[in-house]
Tab-separated table of C-alpha atoms in Angstrom:
chain	number	residue	atom	x	y	z
A	8	MET	CA	15.338	7.322	23.606
A	9	THR	CA	14.648	6.799	19.792
A	10	THR	CA	11.083	6.317	18.413
A	11	THR	CA	11.683	3.261	15.966
A	12	GLY	CA	8.184	1.937	15.726
A	13	ALA	CA	6.982	5.722	15.204
A	14	ASP	CA	9.479	6.413	12.448
A	15	HIS	CA	8.682	3.237	10.970
A	16	ALA	CA	5.038	3.463	10.508
A	17	THR	CA	5.130	7.193	9.287
A	18	ALA	CA	7.345	5.961	6.756
A	19	LEU	CA	4.486	3.707	4.841
A	20	SER	CA	3.318	6.660	2.812
A	21	GLY	CA	3.190	5.111	-0.709
A	22	PRO	CA	0.212	4.986	-3.161
A	23	TRP	CA	-2.226	2.158	-3.068
A	24	TRP	CA	-0.024	-1.090	-2.152
A	25	TRP	CA	3.277	0.524	-2.001
A	26	SER	CA	4.611	1.094	1.167
A	27	ARG	CA	6.820	4.172	-0.292
A	28	TRP	CA	6.861	6.061	-3.632
A	29	ARG	CA	10.501	4.699	-4.597
A	30	GLY	CA	8.811	1.185	-4.600
A	31	ALA	CA	6.066	2.039	-6.910
A	32	VAL	CA	8.661	4.198	-9.151
A	33	LEU	CA	10.904	0.694	-9.289
A	34	ASP	CA	7.807	-1.521	-10.103
A	35	VAL	CA	6.083	0.879	-12.679
A	36	GLY	CA	9.504	1.032	-14.326
A	37	LEU	CA	9.842	-2.924	-14.267
A	38	ALA	CA	6.459	-3.342	-15.854
A	39	LEU	CA	7.117	-1.053	-18.638
A	40	VAL	CA	10.445	-2.699	-19.542
A	41	SER	CA	8.691	-6.251	-19.198
A	42	ALA	CA	5.608	-4.944	-21.160
A	43	LEU	CA	7.950	-3.464	-24.096
A	44	GLU	CA	10.388	-6.674	-23.993
A	45	CYS	CA	7.061	-9.114	-24.156
A	46	ALA	CA	5.580	-6.837	-26.532
A	47	ALA	CA	8.804	-7.542	-28.894
A	48	GLU	CA	8.984	-11.171	-28.451
A	49	GLY	CA	5.090	-11.041	-29.128
A	50	ILE	CA	5.922	-10.600	-32.778
A	51	PRO	CA	7.894	-13.832	-33.793
A	52	PHE	CA	5.032	-15.234	-31.387
A	53	ALA	CA	2.318	-14.103	-33.476
A	54	ARG	CA	4.120	-15.167	-36.806
A	55	ASP	CA	4.571	-18.928	-35.511
A	56	ALA	CA	1.172	-18.725	-34.307
A	57	GLY	CA	-0.057	-17.409	-37.540
A	58	ILE	CA	-2.148	-14.587	-35.566
A	59	PRO	CA	-2.000	-10.788	-36.909
A	60	VAL	CA	0.937	-9.445	-35.379
A	61	SER	CA	-1.004	-6.496	-33.687
A	62	ALA	CA	-2.502	-8.958	-31.758
A	63	GLY	CA	0.536	-10.265	-30.664
A	64	ILE	CA	1.776	-6.876	-29.593
A	65	VAL	CA	-0.931	-6.262	-27.491
A	66	PHE	CA	-0.974	-9.503	-26.021
A	67	GLY	CA	2.491	-9.219	-25.104
A	68	LEU	CA	1.977	-5.647	-23.621
A	69	LEU	CA	-0.941	-6.775	-21.304
A	70	ALA	CA	1.145	-9.961	-20.086
A	71	GLY	CA	4.187	-8.061	-19.603
A	72	SER	CA	2.387	-5.105	-17.209
A	73	VAL	CA	1.180	-7.718	-15.125
A	74	LEU	CA	4.532	-7.271	-13.211
A	75	VAL	CA	3.421	-4.233	-11.881
A	76	LEU	CA	1.458	-6.424	-9.385
A	77	ARG	CA	4.433	-8.154	-8.488
A	78	ARG	CA	4.248	-7.128	-4.311
A	79	LYS	CA	0.853	-7.241	-4.188
A	80	TRP	CA	0.228	-10.536	-6.132
A	81	PRO	CA	3.439	-12.294	-6.380
A	82	ILE	CA	1.702	-15.689	-7.204
A	83	ALA	CA	-0.112	-14.167	-9.901
A	84	VAL	CA	2.450	-13.023	-11.683
A	85	VAL	CA	4.488	-16.063	-11.517
A	86	LEU	CA	1.796	-17.970	-12.787
A	87	VAL	CA	1.335	-15.685	-15.607
A	88	ALA	CA	5.256	-15.976	-16.315
A	89	ILE	CA	4.513	-19.573	-16.620
A	90	ALA	CA	1.932	-19.552	-18.541
A	91	ILE	CA	3.416	-17.713	-21.389
A	92	THR	CA	6.935	-19.660	-21.071
A	93	PRO	CA	6.227	-21.800	-24.257
A	94	ALA	CA	5.649	-18.658	-26.481
A	95	GLN	CA	9.091	-17.656	-25.073
A	96	MET	CA	7.663	-14.394	-23.695
A	97	GLY	CA	8.400	-12.695	-20.344
A	98	PHE	CA	11.817	-13.648	-19.039
A	99	LEU	CA	12.356	-10.493	-17.069
A	100	MET	CA	9.121	-11.047	-15.667
A	101	GLY	CA	9.764	-14.412	-14.587
A	102	ILE	CA	12.900	-13.708	-12.952
A	103	VAL	CA	11.545	-10.627	-11.060
A	104	GLY	CA	8.578	-12.644	-10.142
A	105	LEU	CA	10.766	-15.682	-8.546
A	106	TYR	CA	12.485	-13.196	-6.610
A	107	THR	CA	9.555	-11.225	-5.172
A	108	LEU	CA	7.746	-14.911	-4.177
A	109	ALA	CA	11.067	-16.259	-2.713
A	110	ALA	CA	11.351	-12.752	-0.568
A	111	ALA	CA	7.648	-12.520	-0.009
A	112	GLU	CA	6.677	-13.953	3.564
A	113	LEU	CA	4.617	-17.288	2.035
A	114	PRO	CA	4.696	-20.672	3.101
A	115	ARG	CA	7.924	-22.452	1.621
A	116	ARG	CA	5.546	-25.167	-0.008
A	117	ILE	CA	3.919	-22.323	-2.223
A	118	ILE	CA	7.473	-20.984	-3.278
A	119	VAL	CA	9.046	-24.452	-4.062
A	120	ALA	CA	5.688	-25.502	-5.599
A	121	LEU	CA	6.173	-22.530	-8.293
A	122	ALA	CA	9.728	-22.598	-8.501
A	123	GLY	CA	9.553	-25.918	-9.564
A	124	MET	CA	6.778	-25.375	-12.207
A	125	SER	CA	8.910	-22.603	-13.799
A	126	LEU	CA	11.975	-24.803	-13.649
A	127	VAL	CA	10.236	-27.785	-15.318
A	128	GLY	CA	8.546	-25.314	-18.019
A	129	THR	CA	11.423	-23.343	-18.967
A	130	MET	CA	13.436	-26.912	-19.040
A	131	ILE	CA	10.859	-28.257	-21.359
A	132	VAL	CA	10.455	-25.010	-23.487
A	133	THR	CA	14.411	-24.710	-23.969
A	134	PHE	CA	14.502	-28.352	-24.774
A	135	VAL	CA	11.954	-28.107	-27.302
A	136	ARG	CA	13.682	-24.927	-29.126
A	137	VAL	CA	16.996	-26.495	-28.922
A	138	LYS	CA	15.806	-29.311	-30.647
A	139	GLN	CA	14.237	-27.803	-33.317
A	140	ASP	CA	17.056	-25.519	-34.049
A	141	MET	CA	19.379	-28.721	-34.432
A	142	ALA	CA	16.774	-30.519	-36.618
A	143	ARG	CA	16.899	-27.175	-38.844
A	144	GLY	CA	20.334	-26.970	-38.971
A	145	ASP	CA	20.869	-23.804	-37.112
A	146	LEU	CA	23.156	-25.582	-34.618
A	147	THR	CA	25.622	-28.352	-35.230
A	148	LEU	CA	26.342	-29.305	-32.010
A	149	GLY	CA	25.966	-33.198	-30.764
A	150	ASP	CA	22.976	-34.533	-29.213
A	151	TRP	CA	24.170	-33.906	-25.561
A	152	PHE	CA	24.004	-30.561	-26.427
A	153	VAL	CA	20.082	-30.841	-25.959
A	154	PRO	CA	19.549	-31.572	-22.314
A	155	PHE	CA	22.636	-29.432	-21.178
A	156	ALA	CA	21.136	-26.227	-22.536
A	157	ALA	CA	17.844	-27.210	-21.430
A	158	VAL	CA	18.941	-27.944	-17.730
A	159	ALA	CA	21.545	-25.088	-18.068
A	160	THR	CA	18.910	-22.264	-18.904
A	161	SER	CA	16.506	-23.661	-16.476
A	162	LEU	CA	18.601	-23.358	-13.687
A	163	GLY	CA	20.137	-19.991	-14.637
A	164	LEU	CA	16.506	-18.437	-15.001
A	165	THR	CA	15.116	-20.146	-11.655
A	166	ALA	CA	17.676	-20.832	-9.020
A	167	PRO	CA	19.379	-17.028	-8.779
A	168	PRO	CA	16.152	-15.261	-8.139
A	169	VAL	CA	14.999	-17.974	-6.024
A	170	LEU	CA	17.866	-17.979	-3.863
A	171	LEU	CA	18.720	-14.282	-3.720
A	172	GLY	CA	14.637	-13.701	-3.004
A	173	LEU	CA	15.020	-16.124	-0.099
A	174	TYR	CA	18.364	-14.288	1.335
A	175	VAL	CA	16.527	-10.909	1.315
A	176	GLY	CA	13.355	-12.104	2.737
A	177	ALA	CA	15.168	-13.484	5.717
A	178	ARG	CA	17.358	-10.705	6.002
A	179	ARG	CA	14.321	-8.499	5.912
A	180	ARG	CA	12.619	-10.377	8.185
A	181	LEU	CA	15.602	-10.112	10.729
A	182	MET	CA	15.629	-6.579	10.490
A	183	GLU	CA	11.981	-6.492	11.367
A	184	SER	CA	12.573	-8.508	14.133
A	185	LEU	CA	15.463	-6.624	15.408
A	186	ARG	CA	13.140	-3.452	15.249
A	187	GLU	CA	10.402	-5.152	16.833
A	188	ARG	CA	12.937	-6.156	19.603
A	189	ALA	CA	14.220	-2.080	19.763
A	190	ASP	CA	10.689	-0.953	20.285
A	191	SER	CA	9.805	-3.782	22.737
A	192	LEU	CA	13.424	-3.066	24.551
A	193	GLU	CA	12.478	0.642	24.173
A	194	ARG	CA	8.623	0.323	25.858
A	195	GLU	CA	10.237	-1.804	28.794
A	196	LEU	CA	12.982	0.938	29.470
A	197	GLN	CA	10.327	3.412	29.526
A	198	LEU	CA	8.347	1.534	31.809
A	199	LEU	CA	11.436	0.699	34.116
A	200	ALA	CA	11.763	4.385	34.237
A	201	GLU	CA	8.346	5.080	35.269
A	202	ARG	CA	8.810	2.449	37.773
A	203	ALA	CA	12.042	3.804	39.397
A	204	GLU	CA	10.513	7.175	39.659
A	205	GLU	CA	7.521	5.994	41.441
A	206	ARG	CA	10.172	3.945	43.731
A	207	ALA	CA	11.861	7.061	43.931
A	208	GLU	CA	8.932	8.955	44.904
A	209	TRP	CA	8.004	6.304	47.328
A	210	ALA	CA	11.684	6.423	48.750
A	211	ARG	CA	11.139	10.130	49.478
A	212	GLY	CA	8.066	9.953	51.001
A	213	GLU	CA	9.714	7.084	53.178
A	214	GLU	CA	12.413	9.184	54.247
A	215	ARG	CA	10.573	12.274	55.002
A	216	THR	CA	8.345	10.411	57.477
A	217	ARG	CA	11.356	8.916	58.959
A	218	ILE	CA	13.005	12.104	59.412
A	219	ALA	CA	9.812	13.313	61.203
A	220	ARG	CA	9.477	10.501	63.295
A	221	GLU	CA	13.217	11.022	64.758
A	222	MET	CA	12.799	14.488	65.323
A	223	HIS	CA	9.771	13.940	67.331
A	224	ASP	CA	11.285	11.018	69.151
A	225	VAL	CA	14.243	13.215	69.907
A	226	VAL	CA	12.732	16.335	71.060
A	227	ALA	CA	9.267	15.706	72.297
A	228	HIS	CA	9.932	13.797	75.420
A	229	ARG	CA	12.504	16.482	76.837
A	230	VAL	CA	10.099	19.149	75.828
A	231	SER	CA	7.453	17.470	77.445
A	232	LEU	CA	9.078	17.126	80.829
A	233	MET	CA	10.246	20.742	80.134
A	234	VAL	CA	6.910	21.881	80.374
A	235	VAL	CA	5.692	19.452	83.439
A	236	HIS	CA	8.439	20.712	85.776
A	237	ALA	CA	7.527	24.325	84.285
A	238	ALA	CA	4.102	23.821	85.563
A	239	ALA	CA	5.398	22.413	88.773
A	240	LEU	CA	7.607	25.452	89.421
A	241	GLN	CA	4.854	27.756	88.930
A	242	ALA	CA	2.567	25.848	91.210
A	243	VAL	CA	5.660	25.506	94.068
A	244	ALA	CA	7.592	28.761	93.403
A	245	ARG	CA	5.991	30.433	96.368
A	246	LYS	CA	5.339	27.823	98.625
A	247	ASP	CA	8.309	25.619	98.713
A	248	PRO	CA	11.470	27.772	96.866
A	249	GLU	CA	14.032	24.943	97.334
A	250	LYS	CA	11.832	22.478	95.125
A	251	ALA	CA	11.335	25.582	92.694
A	252	VAL	CA	15.124	26.163	92.616
A	253	LYS	CA	15.265	21.731	91.925
A	254	ASN	CA	12.539	22.151	89.528
A	255	ALA	CA	14.207	25.489	87.311
A	256	ALA	CA	17.794	23.139	87.423
A	257	LEU	CA	15.859	20.185	86.012
A	258	VAL	CA	14.376	22.204	83.724
A	259	GLY	CA	17.582	23.901	82.505
A	260	ASP	CA	19.386	20.827	82.310
A	261	MET	CA	16.725	19.330	80.091
A	262	GLY	CA	16.348	22.491	77.842
A	263	ARG	CA	20.467	21.969	77.540
A	264	GLN	CA	19.977	18.468	76.314
A	265	ALA	CA	16.986	19.066	74.144
A	266	LEU	CA	19.077	22.145	72.536
A	267	THR	CA	22.238	19.947	72.235
A	268	GLU	CA	20.271	17.158	70.571
A	269	LEU	CA	18.701	19.780	68.363
A	270	ARG	CA	22.027	21.221	67.230
A	271	GLU	CA	23.497	18.346	66.798
A	272	MET	CA	20.780	16.850	64.484
A	273	LEU	CA	20.841	20.330	62.523
A	274	GLY	CA	24.355	20.312	61.941
A	275	VAL	CA	24.543	16.744	60.748
A	276	LEU	CA	21.465	17.584	57.964
A	277	ARG	CA	23.370	21.107	57.120
A	278	SER	CA	26.950	19.794	56.636
A	279	GLY	CA	26.463	16.025	56.744
A	280	GLU	CA	29.292	15.538	58.874
A	281	GLY	CA	28.199	13.815	62.112
A	282	ASP	CA	29.733	13.642	65.491
A	283	ARG	CA	33.170	11.778	64.868
A	284	ARG	CA	32.922	9.914	68.247
A	285	ARG	CA	30.040	7.668	66.696
A	286	THR	CA	30.444	3.938	66.170
A	287	ALA	CA	30.293	2.303	62.708
A	288	PRO	CA	26.749	2.667	62.052
A	289	ALA	CA	26.870	6.318	62.562
A	290	SER	CA	29.779	6.746	60.454
A	291	VAL	CA	27.964	4.906	57.473
A	292	SER	CA	25.327	7.508	58.025
A	293	VAL	CA	27.678	10.208	57.521
A	294	SER	CA	29.041	9.050	54.537
A	295	VAL	CA	25.873	8.295	52.993
A	296	ALA	CA	24.982	11.837	53.658
A	297	ALA	CA	28.006	13.257	52.320
A	298	SER	CA	27.318	11.366	48.839
A	299	ALA	CA	25.438	13.346	46.388
A	300	SER	CA	23.930	10.505	44.592
A	301	ALA	CA	21.184	9.957	47.092
A	302	PRO	CA	20.601	13.464	49.226
A	303	LEU	CA	17.482	12.256	50.746
A	304	ALA	CA	18.294	9.293	51.895
A	305	ALA	CA	21.597	10.732	53.459
A	306	VAL	CA	19.333	13.263	55.390
A	307	GLY	CA	17.152	10.397	56.560
A	308	ALA	CA	20.244	8.450	57.882
A	309	ALA	CA	21.666	11.557	59.148
A	310	ALA	CA	18.616	12.323	61.451
A	311	ALA	CA	18.522	8.728	62.756
A	312	ALA	CA	22.099	9.389	63.295
A	313	ALA	CA	21.415	12.746	65.201
A	314	ALA	CA	18.137	10.889	66.974
A	315	SER	CA	20.494	8.417	68.514
A	316	ARG	CA	22.852	10.497	70.164
A	317	MET	CA	24.883	8.705	72.746
A	318	ALA	CA	25.011	9.597	76.476
A	319	ALA	CA	28.634	7.742	77.081
A	320	GLU	CA	30.796	6.723	74.536
A	321	GLU	CA	28.377	4.350	72.308
A	322	GLU	CA	25.293	4.900	70.257
A	323	GLY	CA	22.303	4.809	72.086
A	324	PRO	CA	19.520	4.624	73.233
A	325	TRP	CA	20.087	1.518	74.972
A	326	LEU	CA	17.698	-0.626	77.306
A	327	SER	CA	20.325	-0.126	80.107
A	328	GLU	CA	19.142	3.557	79.933
A	329	LEU	CA	15.532	2.952	81.103
A	330	GLU	CA	16.177	3.449	84.720
A	331	VAL	CA	17.476	6.987	83.854
A	332	LEU	CA	14.788	7.495	81.307
A	333	ILE	CA	12.052	6.565	84.296
A	334	GLY	CA	13.790	8.453	86.966
A	335	GLN	CA	13.363	11.768	84.803
A	336	SER	CA	9.805	10.844	84.873
A	337	ALA	CA	9.892	10.191	88.416
A	338	ALA	CA	11.585	13.779	88.970
A	339	ALA	CA	8.494	15.321	87.249
A	340	GLY	CA	6.178	13.956	89.519
A	341	MET	CA	4.765	10.627	87.912
A	342	VAL	CA	4.981	7.377	89.892
A	343	VAL	CA	6.394	5.013	87.622
A	344	ASP	CA	7.134	1.213	88.366
A	345	LEU	CA	9.401	-0.680	86.303
A	346	SER	CA	9.606	-4.464	86.442
A	347	VAL	CA	12.057	-6.663	84.347
A	348	GLU	CA	11.568	-10.459	83.204
A	349	GLY	CA	13.901	-12.763	81.800
A	350	ALA	CA	17.690	-12.835	81.496
A	351	VAL	CA	18.846	-9.490	80.214
A	352	ARG	CA	21.202	-9.861	77.146
A	353	PRO	CA	22.455	-7.536	74.492
A	354	TYR	CA	20.246	-6.935	71.383
A	355	ALA	CA	20.872	-5.350	67.838
A	356	ALA	CA	21.009	-1.583	68.229
A	357	GLU	CA	18.279	-1.081	66.079
A	358	ILE	CA	15.854	-3.547	68.409
A	359	GLU	CA	17.289	-1.786	71.544
A	360	GLN	CA	16.468	1.952	70.179
A	361	THR	CA	13.371	0.776	69.206
A	362	ALA	CA	12.153	-0.566	72.462
A	363	PHE	CA	13.685	2.367	74.263
A	364	ARG	CA	11.651	4.757	72.117
A	365	VAL	CA	8.218	3.081	72.520
A	366	VAL	CA	8.946	3.261	76.184
A	367	GLN	CA	9.748	6.748	75.983
A	368	GLU	CA	6.927	7.868	73.738
A	369	ALA	CA	4.740	5.908	75.995
A	370	LEU	CA	5.722	7.725	78.966
A	371	THR	CA	5.512	11.354	77.236
A	372	ASN	CA	1.921	10.463	76.518
A	373	VAL	CA	1.171	9.602	79.834
A	374	HIS	CA	2.653	13.347	80.426
A	375	LYS	CA	0.478	14.756	78.179
A	376	HIS	CA	-3.033	13.128	78.733
A	377	ALA	CA	-2.893	11.313	82.190
A	378	ALA	CA	-0.151	14.040	84.455
A	379	GLY	CA	-0.246	12.254	87.967
A	380	ALA	CA	-1.296	8.760	86.803
A	381	LYS	CA	0.488	5.954	88.056
A	382	THR	CA	2.399	4.272	85.800
A	383	HIS	CA	3.530	0.349	84.970
A	384	VAL	CA	6.801	-0.202	82.930
A	385	ARG	CA	6.798	-4.194	82.211
A	386	LEU	CA	10.115	-5.208	80.157
A	387	ALA	CA	10.202	-9.041	79.314
A	388	HIS	CA	13.284	-10.445	77.810
A	389	ARG	CA	11.972	-13.948	75.767
A	390	VAL	CA	13.796	-16.535	73.972
A	391	ALA	CA	13.043	-15.066	70.373
A	392	GLU	CA	11.608	-11.436	71.146
A	393	ILE	CA	11.577	-8.991	73.555
A	394	ALA	CA	8.245	-7.725	74.703
A	395	MET	CA	7.346	-4.160	76.441
A	396	GLN	CA	4.077	-3.121	78.003
A	397	VAL	CA	3.483	0.893	79.308
A	398	GLU	CA	0.203	0.804	81.177
A	399	ASN	CA	-1.190	3.878	83.360
A	400	GLU	CA	-3.897	4.521	85.567
A	401	PRO	CA	-6.497	6.820	85.037
A	402	PRO	CA	-5.178	10.535	86.367
A	403	PRO	CA	-6.020	11.490	89.717
A	404	GLU	CA	-7.448	14.831	88.301
A	405	PRO	CA	-9.215	14.973	84.733
A	406	ALA	CA	-8.243	18.000	83.830
A	407	SER	CA	-4.388	17.768	84.737
A	408	ALA	CA	-3.241	17.032	81.245
A	409	ALA	CA	-5.346	20.263	79.992
A	410	SER	CA	-3.935	22.106	82.926
A	411	ALA	CA	-0.023	21.473	81.778
A	412	GLY	CA	-0.986	22.929	78.351
A	413	LEU	CA	0.963	19.968	76.529
A	414	PRO	CA	-0.236	19.820	72.591
A	415	SER	CA	-0.353	16.316	70.959
A	416	GLY	CA	0.091	16.391	66.805
A	417	GLY	CA	-1.186	12.322	66.969
A	418	ASN	CA	2.486	11.590	65.511
A	419	GLY	CA	3.432	9.501	68.643
A	420	LEU	CA	1.417	6.097	68.597
A	421	VAL	CA	1.641	6.386	64.486
A	422	GLY	CA	5.588	6.653	65.022
A	423	MET	CA	5.754	3.765	67.506
A	424	ARG	CA	3.454	1.618	65.386
A	425	GLU	CA	5.670	2.152	62.314
A	426	ARG	CA	9.179	1.538	64.080
A	427	VAL	CA	7.883	-1.884	65.482
A	428	LEU	CA	6.261	-2.976	62.093
A	429	GLY	CA	9.122	-1.970	60.467
A	430	LEU	CA	11.385	-4.609	62.564
A	431	GLY	CA	8.509	-7.269	61.998
A	432	GLY	CA	6.874	-6.960	65.597
A	433	VAL	CA	3.308	-6.476	66.591
A	434	PHE	CA	2.267	-3.227	68.156
A	435	VAL	CA	-1.262	-2.446	70.040
A	436	SER	CA	-2.324	0.445	71.780
A	437	GLY	CA	-5.832	1.486	73.579
A	438	PRO	CA	-7.910	2.193	76.504
A	439	THR	CA	-8.199	-0.079	79.501
A	440	ASP	CA	-10.940	-1.150	81.111
A	441	ALA	CA	-10.125	0.869	84.364
A	442	GLY	CA	-9.917	4.028	81.847
A	443	GLY	CA	-6.362	4.003	81.809
A	444	PHE	CA	-4.151	3.647	78.508
A	445	ARG	CA	-2.014	0.694	77.568
A	446	VAL	CA	0.710	0.495	74.991
A	447	SER	CA	2.041	-3.041	74.159
A	448	ALA	CA	4.721	-4.077	71.625
A	449	VAL	CA	6.499	-7.498	70.954
A	450	ILE	CA	9.734	-6.933	68.502
A	451	PRO	CA	11.520	-10.239	67.355
A	452	ALA	CA	15.222	-10.240	68.707
A	453	VAL	CA	16.695	-11.958	65.652
C-alpha cells in the first residue's frame, strides 16, 4: 500500500505561503529579475515624465518586486502589470502574472476579464508608441503597420501565457483528482481488507461451531446408549445372565460403531481424504479439504462428511433409518411410539439429515434426563414442509437420569436449533404441562 495522501501532506513544508522551498526560490528570483527590468525601464519613463531618474528607478524596483506575490495574490500582480503598462514597464511581470492567473483555481470570468484588460491595454500602448515613432520618422513603414504591430504585440504578450496557464492548471487539477482518487481507493481497499478479515474470522467461528456440532451428533447418541446399556448390564448381571450377555453384545456393537465413526472422522480431518464410497456431496467435501486455500472450511466439510457416515452405500443418515434408531433406544429399555403422517417421499439430503439428527438428539436427551420415560415420536410429511416432534412423559423415577451418570454439556438443543434455523425452519423446545419435555421442529421441504 502506498501513502499518497500522507506523502503529499508532508511535502507542504515551504516558508509562508509557498508549499515548497524551490517554489519560493523561483518566485524570489523572478521578482528580482522583474525588479531589475522595471528599474531599467523606469529611467526612460522618468525622463519622459519629467521626474527624477532615482524616483523612476525606485518606482520600477517597487513595481517589479510585486511579482514575488504571484502565488498568493495573482490578481494583484496582473492589476499592477496592467497599471504600469502605459509606462512601458513590467513585461516579464505581465507575462508571468497572466500565466499564474490562468493556472490558478479562479473563476473563468475573472481570468477572461483580466486577460482582456491586459490585451486591450497592451494594444493601446503599442498602437500609440508605434504611431509616435512613425510620426518622428523612426519608422518609415506604411500606415498598415501600426494596427498590425499593436495586435501582434498584444496577442504575443497575452495569449501564450494565458493558454499555457490554462493547460498547466487543468493538468494540475487532473493530477490532484487522480491523487484524491488513489487515496480514496486506498482507503476503500483498507476497508475491504478489514471487512474481509472480519468475514474470515466469522467464517472460522462458524466452522468451529459446525465441527463441534457434527462431532456431538456423531458421538453423543451412541455413547449415551452405551452408558444406558452398561447401567442395565450392571443391574441384571447376576439376576439374568442371558439378558446381561445381550446387553453386553449391544454395548460392544455400539462401541465399535462409535469408534468406527470417530476413526473415520479423524482420518478425514488429518489427511483430507474421506471414504471413496461416498456420493458426490462427500467427494466435494474431500476436494475442499484437500485445498490449501480454505483449510478451515475444509475441516468443517470433512467433519460434515464424517458425521454423515453411511449405513449402506448411500450418504446418510436418512429418515428411513428412524426405525433402526428407535429400535436401538427400545433395546436400551425406552418405550418409544413412532407415528408417521402423510405420504412418505424423498427430500434433499440436508433436510433428511437435519430431521434425523433432531429426532436422534431428542432421544439422546430422553436417555440423559428422563431414562425409562415413555416417548412419542411423530413425523408429518406435508405439502411444503416436514414436521417432527419428540415428546416424553415424566420419568417413572425422578432419580433415574442421575443414576445413569450421563453428563450433559447443554449443546444438544443449541445444535438442533442451529441446524433447523439454518434451513429456514422453526424450532421450539420446552417442558410440557404433564411434567415431560417436548421438542418440535418444522423444516421447509423446498
